[in-house]
Amino acid sequence: MKIWICPGSFDPVTKGHIDIISRACLMCDKLIVAVGENKQKKSVFTLEERIDFIERSLNGMKNVEVESFHGLLIDYARSKNAIGIVKGLRAVSDFEYEMQMAFLNKRMDENIETVFLMTNMNYSFLSSSAVRELALHGGPIEGLVPDSIIEDVRRKYHINSVR
Ligand code: ADP
């Protein structure tokens, strides 16, 4: 069974993420979306919310599971018997960081490959941080995050702003 891991912070999941997940799951037997902590700063959405948002956006993708992970990605991948880590690439700016991570992970386990899928052109500008910025200021997030979570994303910022 060929298992791939698709890691990220998904704070919140965007249509760019879902595009990568939907394409990646066609190329393996099981895809585990691994939701981790954001290294740069505390996430806006809780781990439970981020997992729930992804699960509600899968639209019947049968071989996709969503889990949380802590610690080193490579240790997690090994514990799941994964043979690959799949990442999306948006721009040259993603490349340098991703190449470094891929080399480091390969150094720790040469049997686990990192696979890159090029972003869908429509989502090449899209990031979770852009969605958060828009939502914070009441901007339009339609078309950027899955329809099923639009209201939840908006509500989070509304609740925060009226507190
Ligand atoms: P972000 O950079 O949006 O905060 P994550 O850290 O959750 O996202 O990223 C998880 C993975 O998804 C990374 O490999 C990232 O390159 C990829 N990704 C994020 N947004 C897109 C997009 N719009 N198109 C393709 N891949 C993406």
Coordinates of N, CA and C and ligand atoms in Angstrom, one line a residue:
M1 N 0.9 -1.2 0.0 CA 0.0 0.0 0.0 C 0.9 1.3 0.0
K2 N 0.7 2.1 -1.0 CA 1.6 3.3 -1.1 C 0.9 4.4 -0.4
I3 N 1.5 4.8 0.7 CA 1.0 5.9 1.6 C 1.8 7.2 1.4
W4 N 1.1 8.3 1.1 CA 1.8 9.6 1.1 C 1.3 10.5 2.2
I5 N 2.1 11.4 2.6 CA 1.7 12.4 3.6 C 1.7 13.8 3.0
C6 N 0.7 14.5 3.3 CA 0.6 15.9 2.8 C 0.5 16.8 4.0
P7 N 1.7 17.4 4.4 CA 1.8 18.1 5.7 C 1.5 19.6 5.5
G8 N 1.1 20.3 6.5 CA 0.9 21.7 6.5 C 0.3 22.2 7.8
S9 N 0.1 23.5 7.9 CA -0.6 24.1 9.1 C -2.0 24.3 8.8
F10 N -2.4 24.5 7.5 CA -3.8 24.6 7.1 C -4.6 25.6 8.0
D11 N -4.1 26.8 8.1 CA -4.7 27.7 9.1 C -5.3 29.0 8.4
P12 N -6.4 28.8 7.7 CA -7.2 27.6 7.4 C -6.9 27.0 6.1
V13 N -7.5 25.8 5.8 CA -7.3 25.2 4.5 C -7.9 26.1 3.4
T14 N -7.2 26.1 2.3 CA -7.6 27.0 1.1 C -7.9 26.1 -0.1
K15 N -8.5 26.7 -1.1 CA -8.8 25.9 -2.3 C -7.5 25.4 -3.0
G16 N -6.4 26.2 -2.7 CA -5.1 25.7 -3.2 C -4.6 24.4 -2.6
H17 N -4.8 24.3 -1.2 CA -4.5 23.1 -0.6 C -5.4 21.9 -1.1
I18 N -6.7 22.2 -1.2 CA -7.6 21.1 -1.6 C -7.3 20.7 -3.1
D19 N -6.8 21.6 -3.9 CA -6.4 21.2 -5.3 C -5.2 20.3 -5.2
I20 N -4.3 20.6 -4.4 CA -3.1 19.7 -4.2 C -3.5 18.3 -3.7
I21 N -4.4 18.3 -2.6 CA -4.8 17.1 -2.0 C -5.6 16.2 -3.0
S22 N -6.5 16.8 -3.8 CA -7.3 16.1 -4.8 C -6.5 15.5 -5.9
R23 N -5.4 16.2 -6.3 CA -4.5 15.6 -7.3 C -3.6 14.5 -6.7
A24 N -3.1 14.8 -5.5 CA -2.1 13.8 -4.9 C -2.8 12.5 -4.6
C25 N -4.1 12.5 -4.2 CA -4.7 11.3 -3.8 C -4.9 10.3 -4.9
L26 N -4.9 10.9 -6.2 CA -5.0 10.0 -7.3 C -3.7 9.2 -7.6
M27 N -2.6 9.6 -7.0 CA -1.3 9.0 -7.3 C -0.8 8.1 -6.2
C28 N -1.6 7.8 -5.1 CA -1.2 6.9 -4.1 C -2.4 6.1 -3.6
D29 N -2.2 5.1 -2.8 CA -3.3 4.4 -2.2 C -4.0 5.1 -1.1
K30 N -3.2 5.7 -0.3 CA -3.8 6.5 0.9 C -3.0 7.8 1.0
L31 N -3.7 8.9 1.2 CA -3.1 10.2 1.4 C -3.5 10.6 2.9
I32 N -2.5 10.8 3.7 CA -2.7 11.3 5.0 C -2.4 12.8 5.1
V33 N -3.4 13.6 5.3 CA -3.2 15.1 5.4 C -2.8 15.3 6.9
A34 N -1.6 15.7 7.1 CA -1.0 15.8 8.5 C -1.0 17.3 8.9
V35 N -1.8 17.6 9.9 CA -2.0 19.0 10.3 C -1.0 19.2 11.5
G36 N -0.1 20.2 11.3 CA 0.9 20.5 12.3 C 0.7 21.9 12.9
E37 N 1.6 22.2 13.8 CA 1.6 23.6 14.3 C 2.4 24.5 13.4
N38 N 2.0 25.8 13.3 CA 2.7 26.7 12.5 C 3.9 27.1 13.3
K39 N 5.1 27.0 12.6 CA 6.3 27.2 13.3 C 6.6 28.7 13.6
Q40 N 6.0 29.5 12.7 CA 6.3 31.0 12.8 C 5.5 31.6 14.0
K41 N 4.3 31.3 14.1 CA 3.4 31.9 15.1 C 2.3 31.0 15.4
K42 N 1.6 31.4 16.5 CA 0.5 30.6 17.0 C -0.6 30.6 15.9
S43 N -1.3 29.5 15.7 CA -2.3 29.5 14.7 C -3.6 30.2 15.2
V44 N -4.3 30.7 14.2 CA -5.6 31.4 14.5 C -6.7 30.4 14.8
F45 N -6.7 29.3 14.0 CA -7.7 28.3 14.2 C -7.1 27.2 15.0
T46 N -7.9 26.6 15.9 CA -7.4 25.5 16.7 C -7.1 24.2 15.8
L47 N -6.4 23.3 16.4 CA -6.1 22.1 15.7 C -7.4 21.4 15.3
E48 N -8.3 21.3 16.2 CA -9.6 20.6 15.9 C -10.3 21.3 14.8
E49 N -10.3 22.7 14.8 CA -11.0 23.4 13.7 C -10.3 23.1 12.4
R50 N -9.0 23.2 12.4 CA -8.3 23.0 11.1 C -8.5 21.6 10.5
I51 N -8.6 20.6 11.4 CA -8.8 19.2 10.9 C -10.3 19.1 10.4
D52 N -11.2 19.7 11.2 CA -12.6 19.7 10.8 C -12.9 20.4 9.5
F53 N -12.2 21.5 9.3 CA -12.4 22.3 8.0 C -11.9 21.4 6.8
I54 N -10.8 20.7 7.0 CA -10.3 19.9 5.9 C -11.3 18.7 5.6
E55 N -11.7 18.1 6.7 CA -12.6 16.9 6.6 C -13.9 17.3 5.8
R56 N -14.3 18.5 6.1 CA -15.6 19.0 5.5 C -15.4 19.5 4.1
S57 N -14.1 19.5 3.6 CA -13.8 20.0 2.3 C -13.4 18.9 1.3
L58 N -13.4 17.7 1.8 CA -12.9 16.6 1.0 C -13.8 16.1 -0.2
N59 N -15.0 16.4 -0.1 CA -16.0 16.1 -1.2 C -15.8 14.7 -1.7
G60 N -15.9 13.7 -0.8 CA -15.9 12.3 -1.2 C -14.6 11.7 -1.6
M61 N -13.5 12.4 -1.3 CA -12.2 11.7 -1.7 C -12.0 10.6 -0.7
K62 N -12.1 9.4 -1.2 CA -12.2 8.2 -0.3 C -10.9 7.8 0.4
N63 N -9.8 8.0 -0.3 CA -8.5 7.5 0.3 C -7.7 8.6 1.0
V64 N -8.5 9.6 1.5 CA -7.8 10.7 2.2 C -8.2 10.6 3.7
E65 N -7.2 10.7 4.6 CA -7.4 10.8 6.0 C -6.8 12.0 6.6
V66 N -7.3 12.6 7.6 CA -6.8 13.8 8.2 C -6.4 13.6 9.6
E67 N -5.2 13.9 10.0 CA -4.6 13.6 11.3 C -3.8 14.8 11.8
S68 N -3.6 14.9 13.1 CA -2.6 15.9 13.6 C -1.3 15.2 13.7
F69 N -0.2 16.0 13.7 CA 1.1 15.4 14.0 C 1.9 16.5 14.8
H70 N 2.9 15.9 15.6 CA 3.8 16.8 16.4 C 5.2 16.2 16.1
G71 N 6.1 17.1 16.4 CA 7.5 16.6 16.2 C 8.0 16.6 14.8
L72 N 9.0 15.8 14.5 CA 9.6 15.8 13.2 C 8.7 15.1 12.2
L73 N 8.5 15.7 11.1 CA 7.6 15.2 10.0 C 8.1 13.8 9.6
I74 N 9.5 13.7 9.5 CA 10.0 12.4 9.0 C 9.7 11.3 9.9
D75 N 9.7 11.6 11.2 CA 9.4 10.5 12.2 C 7.9 10.1 12.1
Y76 N 7.1 11.1 11.9 CA 5.7 10.8 11.7 C 5.5 10.0 10.4
A77 N 6.1 10.4 9.3 CA 6.0 9.7 8.1 C 6.4 8.2 8.2
R78 N 7.5 8.1 8.9 CA 8.0 6.7 9.1 C 7.0 5.9 10.0
S79 N 6.4 6.5 11.0 CA 5.5 5.8 11.8 C 4.2 5.4 11.1
K80 N 3.9 6.1 10.0 CA 2.8 5.7 9.2 C 3.1 4.8 8.0
N81 N 4.4 4.4 7.9 CA 4.9 3.6 6.8 C 4.7 4.3 5.5
A82 N 4.8 5.6 5.5 CA 4.7 6.4 4.2 C 5.9 6.3 3.4
I83 N 5.7 6.3 2.1 CA 6.8 6.3 1.1 C 7.1 7.7 0.5
G84 N 6.2 8.6 0.8 CA 6.4 9.9 0.2 C 5.7 11.0 0.9
I85 N 6.3 12.2 0.8 CA 5.7 13.5 1.3 C 5.4 14.3 0.1
V86 N 4.2 14.8 0.1 CA 3.8 15.6 -1.1 C 3.5 17.1 -0.7
K87 N 4.1 18.0 -1.4 CA 4.0 19.4 -1.1 C 3.6 20.2 -2.4
G88 N 2.9 21.3 -2.2 CA 2.6 22.2 -3.3 C 3.6 23.2 -3.5
L89 N 3.9 23.6 -4.7 CA 4.8 24.7 -5.0 C 4.1 25.8 -5.7
R90 N 4.1 27.0 -5.1 CA 3.4 28.1 -5.7 C 4.3 29.0 -6.6
A91 N 5.5 29.3 -6.1 CA 6.4 30.2 -6.8 C 7.8 29.9 -6.4
V92 N 8.7 30.6 -7.1 CA 10.1 30.4 -6.8 C 10.4 30.7 -5.3
S93 N 9.6 31.5 -4.7 CA 9.8 31.8 -3.3 C 9.6 30.6 -2.4
D94 N 8.7 29.7 -2.8 CA 8.5 28.5 -2.0 C 9.7 27.5 -2.2
F95 N 10.3 27.6 -3.4 CA 11.2 26.6 -3.8 C 12.4 26.4 -2.9
E96 N 13.0 27.5 -2.5 CA 14.3 27.5 -1.7 C 14.0 26.7 -0.4
Y97 N 13.0 27.2 0.3 CA 12.6 26.6 1.6 C 12.3 25.1 1.4
E98 N 11.5 24.8 0.4 CA 11.0 23.4 0.2 C 12.2 22.5 -0.1
M99 N 13.1 23.0 -0.9 CA 14.3 22.2 -1.3 C 15.1 21.9 -0.1
Q100 N 15.3 22.9 0.8 CA 16.1 22.7 2.0 C 15.4 21.6 2.8
M101 N 14.1 21.7 3.0 CA 13.4 20.7 3.8 C 13.5 19.3 3.2
A102 N 13.4 19.2 1.9 CA 13.4 18.0 1.2 C 14.8 17.3 1.3
F103 N 15.9 18.1 1.3 CA 17.2 17.6 1.5 C 17.4 17.1 2.9
L104 N 16.9 17.9 3.9 CA 17.1 17.5 5.3 C 16.3 16.2 5.5
N105 N 15.1 16.1 5.0 CA 14.3 14.9 5.2 C 14.9 13.7 4.6
K106 N 15.5 13.9 3.4 CA 16.1 12.8 2.7 C 17.4 12.3 3.4
R107 N 18.0 13.3 4.1 CA 19.2 12.9 4.9 C 18.8 12.0 6.1
M108 N 17.6 12.3 6.6 CA 17.2 11.5 7.8 C 16.6 10.2 7.4
D109 N 16.0 10.1 6.2 CA 15.4 8.8 5.7 C 15.4 8.8 4.2
E110 N 16.4 8.1 3.7 CA 16.5 8.1 2.2 C 15.4 7.4 1.5
N111 N 14.6 6.6 2.3 CA 13.6 5.8 1.6 C 12.3 6.6 1.4
I112 N 12.2 7.8 2.0 CA 11.0 8.6 1.9 C 11.3 9.8 0.9
E113 N 10.5 9.8 -0.2 CA 10.7 10.8 -1.2 C 9.8 12.0 -0.9
T114 N 10.3 13.2 -1.3 CA 9.4 14.3 -1.3 C 9.0 14.6 -2.8
V115 N 7.7 14.7 -3.0 CA 7.1 14.9 -4.3 C 6.5 16.3 -4.3
F116 N 6.8 17.1 -5.4 CA 6.2 18.4 -5.5 C 5.2 18.5 -6.6
L117 N 4.0 19.0 -6.3 CA 3.0 19.3 -7.4 C 3.0 20.8 -7.6
M118 N 3.0 21.2 -8.9 CA 2.9 22.6 -9.2 C 1.5 23.1 -8.9
T119 N 1.4 24.3 -8.3 CA 0.1 24.8 -8.0 C -0.8 25.0 -9.2
N120 N -2.1 24.9 -9.0 CA -3.0 25.2 -10.1 C -2.9 26.8 -10.3
M121 N -2.8 27.2 -11.6 CA -2.5 28.6 -11.8 C -3.5 29.5 -11.1
N122 N -4.7 29.1 -11.0 CA -5.8 29.9 -10.4 C -5.5 30.2 -8.9
Y123 N -4.6 29.3 -8.3 CA -4.4 29.5 -6.9 C -3.0 29.8 -6.5
S124 N -2.2 30.2 -7.5 CA -0.8 30.5 -7.4 C -0.5 31.6 -6.4
F125 N -1.5 32.5 -6.2 CA -1.3 33.7 -5.4 C -1.9 33.5 -4.0
L126 N -2.5 32.3 -3.8 CA -3.3 32.0 -2.6 C -2.5 31.4 -1.4
S127 N -2.7 32.0 -0.3 CA -2.0 31.4 0.9 C -3.0 31.5 2.1
S128 N -2.8 30.7 3.1 CA -3.7 30.8 4.3 C -3.5 32.2 4.9
S129 N -2.3 32.8 4.9 CA -2.1 34.1 5.5 C -2.9 35.2 4.8
A130 N -3.0 35.1 3.4 CA -3.8 36.0 2.7 C -5.2 35.9 3.1
V131 N -5.7 34.7 3.2 CA -7.1 34.5 3.6 C -7.4 35.1 5.0
R132 N -6.4 34.9 5.9 CA -6.6 35.4 7.3 C -6.6 37.0 7.3
E133 N -5.8 37.5 6.5 CA -5.7 39.0 6.4 C -7.0 39.6 5.8
L134 N -7.5 38.9 4.8 CA -8.8 39.3 4.2 C -9.9 39.2 5.2
A135 N -10.0 38.0 5.8 CA -11.1 37.8 6.8 C -11.0 38.8 7.9
L136 N -9.8 39.1 8.4 CA -9.7 40.0 9.5 C -10.3 41.4 9.2
H137 N -10.2 41.8 8.0 CA -10.7 43.1 7.6 C -12.1 43.0 6.9
G138 N -12.7 41.9 6.9 CA -14.0 41.7 6.3 C -14.0 41.6 4.8
G139 N -12.9 41.3 4.2 CA -12.8 41.2 2.8 C -13.4 39.9 2.2
P140 N -13.6 39.8 0.9 CA -14.2 38.7 0.3 C -13.3 37.4 0.3
I141 N -13.7 36.3 0.9 CA -12.9 35.1 0.8 C -13.6 34.0 0.0
E142 N -14.7 34.4 -0.7 CA -15.4 33.4 -1.6 C -14.4 33.1 -2.7
G143 N -14.4 31.8 -3.0 CA -13.5 31.3 -4.1 C -12.1 31.0 -3.6
L144 N -11.8 31.5 -2.4 CA -10.4 31.2 -1.9 C -10.4 30.1 -0.9
V145 N -11.4 29.9 -0.2 CA -11.5 28.7 0.7 C -12.8 27.9 0.3
P146 N -12.8 26.6 0.6 CA -14.0 25.8 0.2 C -15.3 26.5 0.8
D147 N -16.3 26.4 0.0 CA -17.6 27.0 0.3 C -18.1 26.6 1.7
S148 N -17.8 25.3 2.0 CA -18.3 24.7 3.3 C -17.8 25.3 4.5
I149 N -16.7 26.1 4.4 CA -16.1 26.6 5.6 C -16.1 28.2 5.7
I150 N -16.6 28.8 4.6 CA -16.6 30.3 4.5 C -17.2 30.9 5.8
E151 N -18.4 30.4 6.2 CA -19.0 31.0 7.4 C -18.2 30.8 8.6
D152 N -17.6 29.7 8.8 CA -16.8 29.4 10.0 C -15.6 30.3 10.1
V153 N -15.0 30.6 8.9 CA -13.8 31.4 8.9 C -14.2 32.8 9.3
R154 N -15.3 33.3 8.7 CA -15.8 34.7 9.0 C -16.2 34.8 10.5
R155 N -16.9 33.8 11.0 CA -17.4 33.8 12.3 C -16.2 34.0 13.3
K156 N -15.2 33.3 13.1 CA -14.0 33.3 14.0 C -13.5 34.8 14.2
Y157 N -13.4 35.5 13.1 CA -12.9 36.8 13.2 C -14.0 37.8 13.8
H158 N -15.3 37.5 13.5 CA -16.3 38.3 14.1 C -16.3 38.1 15.6
I159 N -16.2 36.9 16.1 CA -16.2 36.6 17.5 C -15.0 37.3 18.1
N160 N -13.8 37.2 17.5 CA -12.7 37.8 18.1 C -12.8 39.3 18.1
S161 N -13.4 39.9 17.1 CA -13.5 41.4 17.1 C -14.5 42.0 18.0
V162 N -15.5 41.2 18.4 CA -16.5 41.7 19.3 C -16.2 41.4 20.8
R163 N -15.2 40.6 21.0 CA -14.8 40.3 22.4 C -14.2 41.5 23.1
Ligands
ADP1 P1 0.4 28.3 3.8 O1 1.8 28.4 3.2 O2 -0.7 28.7 2.9 O3 0.3 28.7 5.2 P2 0.7 25.5 4.7 O4 1.9 25.8 5.6 O5 -0.5 25.0 5.4 O6 0.2 26.8 3.9 O7 1.1 24.7 3.5 C1 1.0 23.3 3.3 C2 1.5 23.0 1.9 O8 0.5 23.5 1.0 C3 2.8 23.6 1.5 O9 3.5 22.6 0.7 C4 2.4 24.7 0.6 O10 3.4 25.0 -0.4 C5 1.2 24.2 -0.1 N1 0.3 25.2 -0.5 C6 -0.2 26.2 0.2 N2 -1.0 27.0 -0.6 C7 -0.9 26.5 -1.8 C8 -1.5 26.9 -3.1 N3 -2.3 28.0 -3.2 N4 -1.2 26.1 -4.2 C9 -0.4 25.0 -4.0 N5 0.2 24.6 -2.9 C10 -0.1 25.4 -1.8

